[in-house]
Amino acid sequence: MTKKIFEWGKVQHLHLIGWAIFITLEIGLIGLSMGFFGKALNYALHYILNIILFYTNAHFVLKKSFTKPKPWTRIIILMIIQICLYIFFRSYLNYVLEGTHKGFNIPSIITNHKSFFQSLWRGLFFIVLSCFYYLFLRFKAERLKREHSERMEYLKDLKNKEMQNELHVAKYEYLRAQINPHLLFNTLSFLYDSVRKFNEDAGEAVLNLAELMRFSLETMESPEEFPKLEEELHQIDNLISLNKIRKDKEQYINLSFPEELKNFRFIPLVVITLLENMLKHGNLQKPNQPGLLDIKLSKNELSINTSNLINTRIHHSGFNKGMENIEKRLGLAYGDKFLLSYGKRDSNYFDVNLILKIYPAV
């Protein structure tokens, strides 16, 4: 409890200091001018009543009224009510503290003109102070709001400038990319013509690499229309053949996908990336335990599943990055309509499962 009071005091320290200075000055000046001071209890109870009026007017009457329609009518009515209540409670407080035997009632408050007008004056005084306090709060809130708006506008302008810079860089990279693929393909064509005369397998590898590179660089990915899977499935044979030549070993992979899948439009390079991960990180040299790439298409969903033995003799760096890239691209293309999971099975196999919900049905 003490800790909470201490924390409240830290938050409200300016209010406490302000009231302490005001009350001390007022009591001191009035007491010195009149030649005597009242009892501490009298001061405490009257100032508690004054402080209640001050904050009630600022945080309830004014603050709440300006959030409603016709605020001035509401303010005038509520101020009259709070002035009447203040006069009543202050008069009753004087009655109790004076300890007179006279009866206390509404007519006696009005007929005691001195006490009535003193109470009216004190009530109006603290209400006026409260109005200035409320205006200060409004000014402070408006200033913070304006500063926040200016800060958000500045951040917006900064973001727009960053986007403009990124756009300029992207345009430059695009123009540069128009040159690089032509240089690459021309070089690969030259190598193919030169190498196949001496080594037909090496020439075939260069040709497969050229087709894969052409597909990767020239396949357009548009949110309105993705390429047909037929184009990517055609590159699977090139990738497998290239990998066989590179490793000089037979690769055992079972491929399974229906004929109608070729016309299905799907974001490019997902299937090839999954196959590349199998070829790079999997053990595909066992004919009785081949890798599996299975693609199925139904009315409501497309499923792509891969499974392979884990090659424990190679470093698997870069695998997670490739899977994260696939997941990010799927999220951008399909939102929450897909489910991607991957991980070890029985400590020997690695499985990848991708399910894409199709709306409307194909």
Coordinates of C-alpha atoms in Angstrom, one line a residue:
M1 CA 0.0 0.0 0.0
T2 CA 2.8 2.4 0.9
K3 CA 4.6 1.5 -2.3
K4 CA 1.5 2.4 -4.4
I5 CA 1.1 5.7 -2.5
F6 CA 4.7 6.5 -3.2
E7 CA 4.4 5.7 -6.9
W8 CA 1.2 7.8 -7.1
G9 CA 3.1 10.7 -5.5
K10 CA 5.9 10.4 -8.1
V11 CA 3.3 10.7 -10.9
Q12 CA 1.3 13.5 -9.3
H13 CA 4.3 15.4 -7.8
L14 CA 3.6 18.6 -9.8
H15 CA 0.0 18.7 -8.6
L16 CA 1.1 18.1 -5.0
I17 CA 3.8 20.8 -5.1
G18 CA 1.4 23.2 -6.8
W19 CA -1.4 22.8 -4.2
A20 CA 1.2 22.9 -1.3
I21 CA 2.5 26.3 -2.5
F22 CA -1.0 27.7 -3.2
I23 CA -2.5 26.6 0.2
T24 CA 0.6 27.8 2.1
L25 CA 0.6 31.3 0.4
E26 CA -3.2 31.7 0.8
I27 CA -3.3 30.7 4.4
G28 CA -0.2 32.8 5.3
L29 CA -1.3 35.9 3.5
I30 CA -4.9 35.8 4.8
G31 CA -3.9 34.9 8.3
L32 CA -1.3 37.7 8.5
S33 CA -3.7 40.3 7.1
M34 CA -6.4 39.3 9.5
G35 CA -4.1 38.9 12.5
F36 CA -5.1 35.3 13.4
F37 CA -5.1 31.7 11.9
G38 CA -7.8 29.1 12.0
K39 CA -7.6 25.5 13.2
A40 CA -5.7 23.0 11.0
L41 CA -8.8 20.7 10.8
N42 CA -10.8 23.6 9.4
Y43 CA -8.2 24.3 6.7
A44 CA -7.8 20.6 5.8
L45 CA -11.5 19.9 5.3
H46 CA -12.2 23.1 3.4
Y47 CA -9.3 22.6 1.0
I48 CA -10.3 19.0 0.4
L49 CA -13.7 20.3 -0.7
N50 CA -12.1 22.9 -2.9
I51 CA -9.8 20.4 -4.5
I52 CA -12.7 18.0 -5.2
L53 CA -14.6 20.9 -6.9
F54 CA -11.5 21.8 -9.0
Y55 CA -10.9 18.4 -10.4
T56 CA -14.6 17.5 -10.8
N57 CA -15.1 20.6 -12.9
A58 CA -12.0 19.9 -15.1
H59 CA -12.2 16.2 -15.6
F60 CA -15.9 15.6 -15.5
V61 CA -18.0 18.7 -16.3
L62 CA -15.7 20.2 -19.0
K63 CA -13.9 17.1 -20.3
K64 CA -17.1 15.0 -20.6
S65 CA -19.3 17.8 -21.9
F66 CA -17.1 18.6 -24.9
T67 CA -17.4 15.0 -26.1
K68 CA -21.2 15.3 -26.3
P69 CA -23.5 17.3 -28.6
K70 CA -24.5 20.8 -27.4
P71 CA -21.7 21.0 -24.9
W72 CA -22.4 24.6 -23.6
T73 CA -25.9 23.7 -22.5
R74 CA -24.6 20.7 -20.6
I75 CA -21.8 22.8 -19.1
I76 CA -24.1 25.5 -17.8
I77 CA -26.5 23.0 -16.2
L78 CA -23.7 21.0 -14.6
M79 CA -21.9 24.1 -13.3
I80 CA -25.1 25.3 -11.7
I81 CA -25.6 21.9 -10.1
Q82 CA -22.0 21.7 -8.8
I83 CA -22.1 25.3 -7.4
C84 CA -25.3 24.5 -5.5
L85 CA -23.8 21.3 -4.1
Y86 CA -20.6 23.1 -3.2
I87 CA -22.5 25.8 -1.3
F88 CA -24.5 23.2 0.5
F89 CA -21.6 21.1 1.6
R90 CA -19.4 24.1 2.5
S91 CA -22.3 25.5 4.6
Y92 CA -22.9 22.2 6.3
L93 CA -19.1 21.9 7.0
N94 CA -19.2 25.4 8.6
Y95 CA -22.2 24.3 10.6
V96 CA -20.5 21.2 12.0
L97 CA -17.2 22.9 12.7
E98 CA -18.8 25.9 14.5
G99 CA -20.8 23.6 16.7
T100 CA -23.9 25.9 16.9
H101 CA -27.2 24.7 18.2
K102 CA -29.2 26.3 15.4
G103 CA -30.9 24.0 13.0
F104 CA -29.4 23.3 9.5
N105 CA -31.6 23.5 6.5
I106 CA -31.8 25.0 2.9
P107 CA -33.5 28.3 4.0
S108 CA -30.9 28.8 6.7
I109 CA -28.1 28.6 4.0
I110 CA -29.8 31.3 1.9
T111 CA -30.7 33.6 4.7
N112 CA -27.1 33.6 6.1
H113 CA -26.0 36.0 3.4
K114 CA -22.4 36.3 4.5
S115 CA -21.7 32.6 4.5
F116 CA -23.7 32.1 1.3
F117 CA -21.8 34.7 -0.8
Q118 CA -18.5 33.6 0.7
S119 CA -19.3 30.1 -0.5
L120 CA -20.5 31.3 -3.9
W121 CA -17.3 33.3 -4.3
R122 CA -15.0 30.4 -3.3
G123 CA -16.8 28.1 -5.6
L124 CA -16.6 30.4 -8.6
F125 CA -12.9 31.1 -7.8
F126 CA -12.0 27.4 -8.0
I127 CA -14.2 26.8 -11.0
V128 CA -12.4 29.5 -12.9
L129 CA -9.0 28.1 -11.8
S130 CA -10.2 24.7 -13.0
C131 CA -11.2 26.1 -16.4
F132 CA -7.7 27.5 -16.9
Y133 CA -6.3 24.1 -15.9
Y134 CA -8.6 22.3 -18.4
L135 CA -7.5 24.8 -21.1
F136 CA -3.9 24.0 -20.3
L137 CA -4.6 20.2 -20.6
R138 CA -6.4 20.8 -24.0
F139 CA -3.4 22.9 -25.3
K140 CA -1.0 20.2 -24.2
A141 CA -3.1 17.4 -25.8
E142 CA -3.4 19.3 -29.0
R143 CA 0.3 20.0 -29.1
L144 CA 1.2 16.3 -28.5
K145 CA -1.4 15.4 -31.2
R146 CA 0.2 17.9 -33.7
E147 CA 3.7 16.7 -32.9
H148 CA 2.6 13.1 -33.4
S149 CA 1.0 14.0 -36.7
E150 CA 4.1 15.9 -37.8
R151 CA 6.3 12.9 -36.8
M152 CA 4.1 10.5 -38.7
E153 CA 4.1 12.8 -41.8
Y154 CA 7.9 13.0 -41.5
L155 CA 8.1 9.2 -41.3
K156 CA 5.8 8.9 -44.3
D157 CA 7.9 11.3 -46.4
L158 CA 11.0 9.4 -45.3
K159 CA 9.4 6.1 -46.3
N160 CA 8.3 7.5 -49.7
K161 CA 11.9 8.7 -50.3
E162 CA 13.3 5.3 -49.4
M163 CA 10.7 3.7 -51.8
Q164 CA 11.8 6.1 -54.6
N165 CA 15.4 5.2 -54.0
E166 CA 14.6 1.5 -54.0
L167 CA 12.7 2.1 -57.3
H168 CA 15.6 3.8 -58.9
V169 CA 17.9 1.0 -57.8
A170 CA 15.4 -1.6 -59.0
K171 CA 15.2 0.1 -62.4
Y172 CA 19.0 0.2 -62.7
E173 CA 19.3 -3.5 -61.7
Y174 CA 16.6 -4.4 -64.2
L175 CA 18.4 -2.6 -67.0
R176 CA 21.6 -4.3 -66.0
A177 CA 19.9 -7.7 -65.8
Q178 CA 18.8 -7.3 -69.5
I179 CA 22.5 -7.5 -70.5
N180 CA 23.7 -10.2 -68.1
P181 CA 21.3 -13.1 -69.2
H182 CA 22.2 -12.5 -72.9
L183 CA 25.9 -12.6 -72.1
L184 CA 25.4 -15.8 -70.0
F185 CA 23.3 -17.6 -72.6
N186 CA 25.7 -16.7 -75.4
T187 CA 28.6 -17.9 -73.4
L188 CA 26.9 -21.2 -72.5
S189 CA 25.9 -21.7 -76.2
F190 CA 29.6 -21.2 -77.1
L191 CA 30.7 -23.7 -74.4
Y192 CA 28.1 -26.3 -75.6
D193 CA 29.2 -26.1 -79.2
S194 CA 32.9 -26.3 -78.1
V195 CA 32.6 -29.0 -75.5
R196 CA 30.2 -31.5 -77.1
K197 CA 32.8 -32.3 -79.8
F198 CA 35.1 -33.8 -77.2
N199 CA 32.8 -34.9 -74.4
E200 CA 29.1 -35.4 -75.2
D201 CA 28.1 -35.7 -71.4
A202 CA 29.8 -32.4 -70.6
G203 CA 28.0 -30.8 -73.6
E204 CA 24.7 -32.2 -72.4
A205 CA 25.4 -30.7 -68.9
V206 CA 26.0 -27.3 -70.4
L207 CA 22.8 -27.5 -72.4
N208 CA 20.8 -28.6 -69.3
L209 CA 22.3 -25.8 -67.3
A210 CA 21.5 -23.2 -70.0
E211 CA 17.8 -24.4 -70.1
L212 CA 17.6 -24.2 -66.3
M213 CA 19.1 -20.8 -66.2
R214 CA 16.8 -19.5 -68.9
F215 CA 13.7 -20.8 -67.1
S216 CA 14.9 -19.3 -63.8
L217 CA 15.7 -15.9 -65.3
E218 CA 12.9 -15.5 -67.9
T219 CA 9.9 -17.0 -66.1
M220 CA 7.6 -14.2 -65.1
E221 CA 5.8 -14.2 -61.8
S222 CA 2.7 -12.1 -61.9
P223 CA 0.0 -12.0 -59.1
E224 CA -2.6 -12.0 -61.9
E225 CA -1.4 -15.1 -63.7
F226 CA 1.3 -17.5 -62.6
P227 CA 3.1 -19.7 -65.2
K228 CA 1.8 -23.3 -65.9
L229 CA 3.4 -26.1 -63.9
E230 CA 4.2 -27.8 -67.2
E231 CA 7.1 -25.4 -67.8
E232 CA 8.7 -26.2 -64.4
L233 CA 8.0 -29.9 -64.5
H234 CA 9.9 -30.0 -67.8
Q235 CA 13.0 -28.6 -66.0
I236 CA 12.9 -31.4 -63.5
D237 CA 14.6 -33.8 -66.0
N238 CA 17.2 -31.2 -66.8
L239 CA 18.0 -30.8 -63.1
I240 CA 18.2 -34.5 -62.4
S241 CA 20.4 -35.1 -65.4
L242 CA 22.7 -32.3 -64.5
N243 CA 23.1 -33.6 -61.0
K244 CA 23.9 -37.1 -62.2
I245 CA 26.7 -35.8 -64.4
R246 CA 28.0 -33.5 -61.6
K247 CA 28.2 -36.3 -59.1
D248 CA 28.9 -39.1 -61.6
K249 CA 26.4 -41.3 -59.7
E250 CA 22.9 -42.7 -60.3
Q251 CA 20.2 -40.8 -58.5
Y252 CA 17.1 -42.7 -57.6
I253 CA 14.0 -40.5 -57.4
N254 CA 10.4 -41.5 -58.0
L255 CA 8.4 -38.8 -59.6
S256 CA 4.6 -38.8 -59.5
F257 CA 2.2 -36.2 -60.8
P258 CA -1.0 -36.4 -62.8
E259 CA -1.3 -35.3 -66.5
E260 CA -3.9 -32.5 -65.8
L261 CA -1.3 -30.9 -63.4
K262 CA 0.6 -29.5 -66.4
N263 CA -2.1 -26.8 -67.0
F264 CA -2.4 -25.8 -63.4
R265 CA -0.9 -22.3 -62.7
F266 CA 1.4 -22.1 -59.8
I267 CA 4.2 -19.8 -58.6
P268 CA 7.5 -20.8 -60.3
L269 CA 10.6 -22.4 -58.8
V270 CA 9.0 -24.0 -55.7
V271 CA 9.0 -27.5 -57.1
I272 CA 12.6 -27.1 -58.5
T273 CA 13.8 -25.7 -55.1
L274 CA 12.3 -28.7 -53.3
L275 CA 13.9 -31.1 -55.8
E276 CA 17.2 -29.2 -55.5
N277 CA 17.2 -29.6 -51.7
M278 CA 16.6 -33.4 -52.1
L279 CA 19.5 -33.7 -54.6
K280 CA 21.8 -31.5 -52.4
H281 CA 21.0 -32.8 -48.9
G282 CA 19.5 -36.2 -49.5
N283 CA 21.0 -39.7 -49.9
L284 CA 19.6 -40.9 -53.3
Q285 CA 22.0 -43.7 -54.1
K286 CA 19.9 -46.5 -52.7
P287 CA 17.6 -48.1 -55.3
N288 CA 15.5 -49.7 -52.6
Q289 CA 15.0 -46.4 -50.7
P290 CA 14.6 -43.8 -53.5
G291 CA 13.6 -40.2 -53.0
L292 CA 10.0 -39.3 -53.6
L293 CA 8.5 -36.2 -55.3
D294 CA 4.7 -36.6 -55.3
I295 CA 2.3 -33.9 -56.6
K296 CA -1.5 -34.4 -56.4
L297 CA -4.3 -32.2 -57.6
S298 CA -7.9 -32.5 -56.4
K299 CA -10.9 -30.2 -56.7
N300 CA -10.1 -28.4 -53.5
E301 CA -6.4 -28.5 -53.0
L302 CA -2.9 -29.0 -54.5
S303 CA -0.4 -31.1 -52.5
I304 CA 3.3 -31.4 -53.0
N305 CA 5.2 -34.0 -50.9
T306 CA 8.9 -34.9 -50.9
S307 CA 10.7 -37.6 -48.9
N308 CA 14.3 -38.7 -48.9
L309 CA 17.0 -40.4 -46.9
I310 CA 19.1 -37.9 -45.0
N311 CA 22.7 -37.7 -46.2
T312 CA 24.6 -37.4 -42.8
R313 CA 28.0 -36.8 -44.5
I314 CA 27.2 -33.4 -45.9
H315 CA 26.8 -29.9 -44.3
H316 CA 23.1 -28.7 -44.4
S317 CA 23.8 -25.0 -44.4
G318 CA 21.5 -23.0 -46.6
F319 CA 18.6 -25.5 -46.4
N320 CA 16.5 -23.6 -43.9
K321 CA 17.1 -20.4 -45.9
G322 CA 15.7 -22.1 -49.0
M323 CA 12.6 -23.3 -47.1
E324 CA 12.1 -19.9 -45.5
N325 CA 12.3 -18.3 -49.0
I326 CA 9.6 -20.7 -50.3
E327 CA 7.4 -20.0 -47.3
K328 CA 7.7 -16.3 -47.7
R329 CA 6.9 -16.4 -51.5
L330 CA 3.9 -18.7 -50.8
G331 CA 2.6 -16.2 -48.2
L332 CA 2.9 -13.3 -50.6
A333 CA 1.2 -15.2 -53.4
Y334 CA -1.6 -17.1 -51.5
G335 CA -1.9 -15.5 -48.1
D336 CA -3.2 -18.0 -45.5
K337 CA -4.5 -20.5 -48.1
F338 CA -1.4 -22.8 -47.8
L339 CA 0.2 -25.0 -45.1
L340 CA 3.9 -25.9 -45.3
S341 CA 5.6 -28.3 -42.9
Y342 CA 9.0 -30.0 -43.0
G343 CA 11.2 -32.0 -40.6
K344 CA 12.8 -35.4 -39.8
R345 CA 10.9 -38.6 -39.7
D346 CA 12.3 -41.7 -37.8
S347 CA 15.7 -39.9 -37.7
N348 CA 16.5 -41.2 -41.2
Y349 CA 14.1 -39.5 -43.5
F350 CA 13.3 -35.9 -44.2
D351 CA 9.8 -35.0 -45.4
V352 CA 8.3 -31.8 -46.8
N353 CA 4.6 -31.4 -47.1
L354 CA 2.9 -28.5 -48.9
I355 CA -0.9 -28.2 -49.1
L356 CA -2.5 -25.3 -51.1
K357 CA -6.3 -24.7 -50.7
I358 CA -7.9 -23.9 -54.1
Y359 CA -10.7 -21.4 -54.2
P360 CA -12.7 -21.7 -56.4
A361 CA -12.3 -25.3 -57.2
V362 CA -10.3 -26.1 -60.3

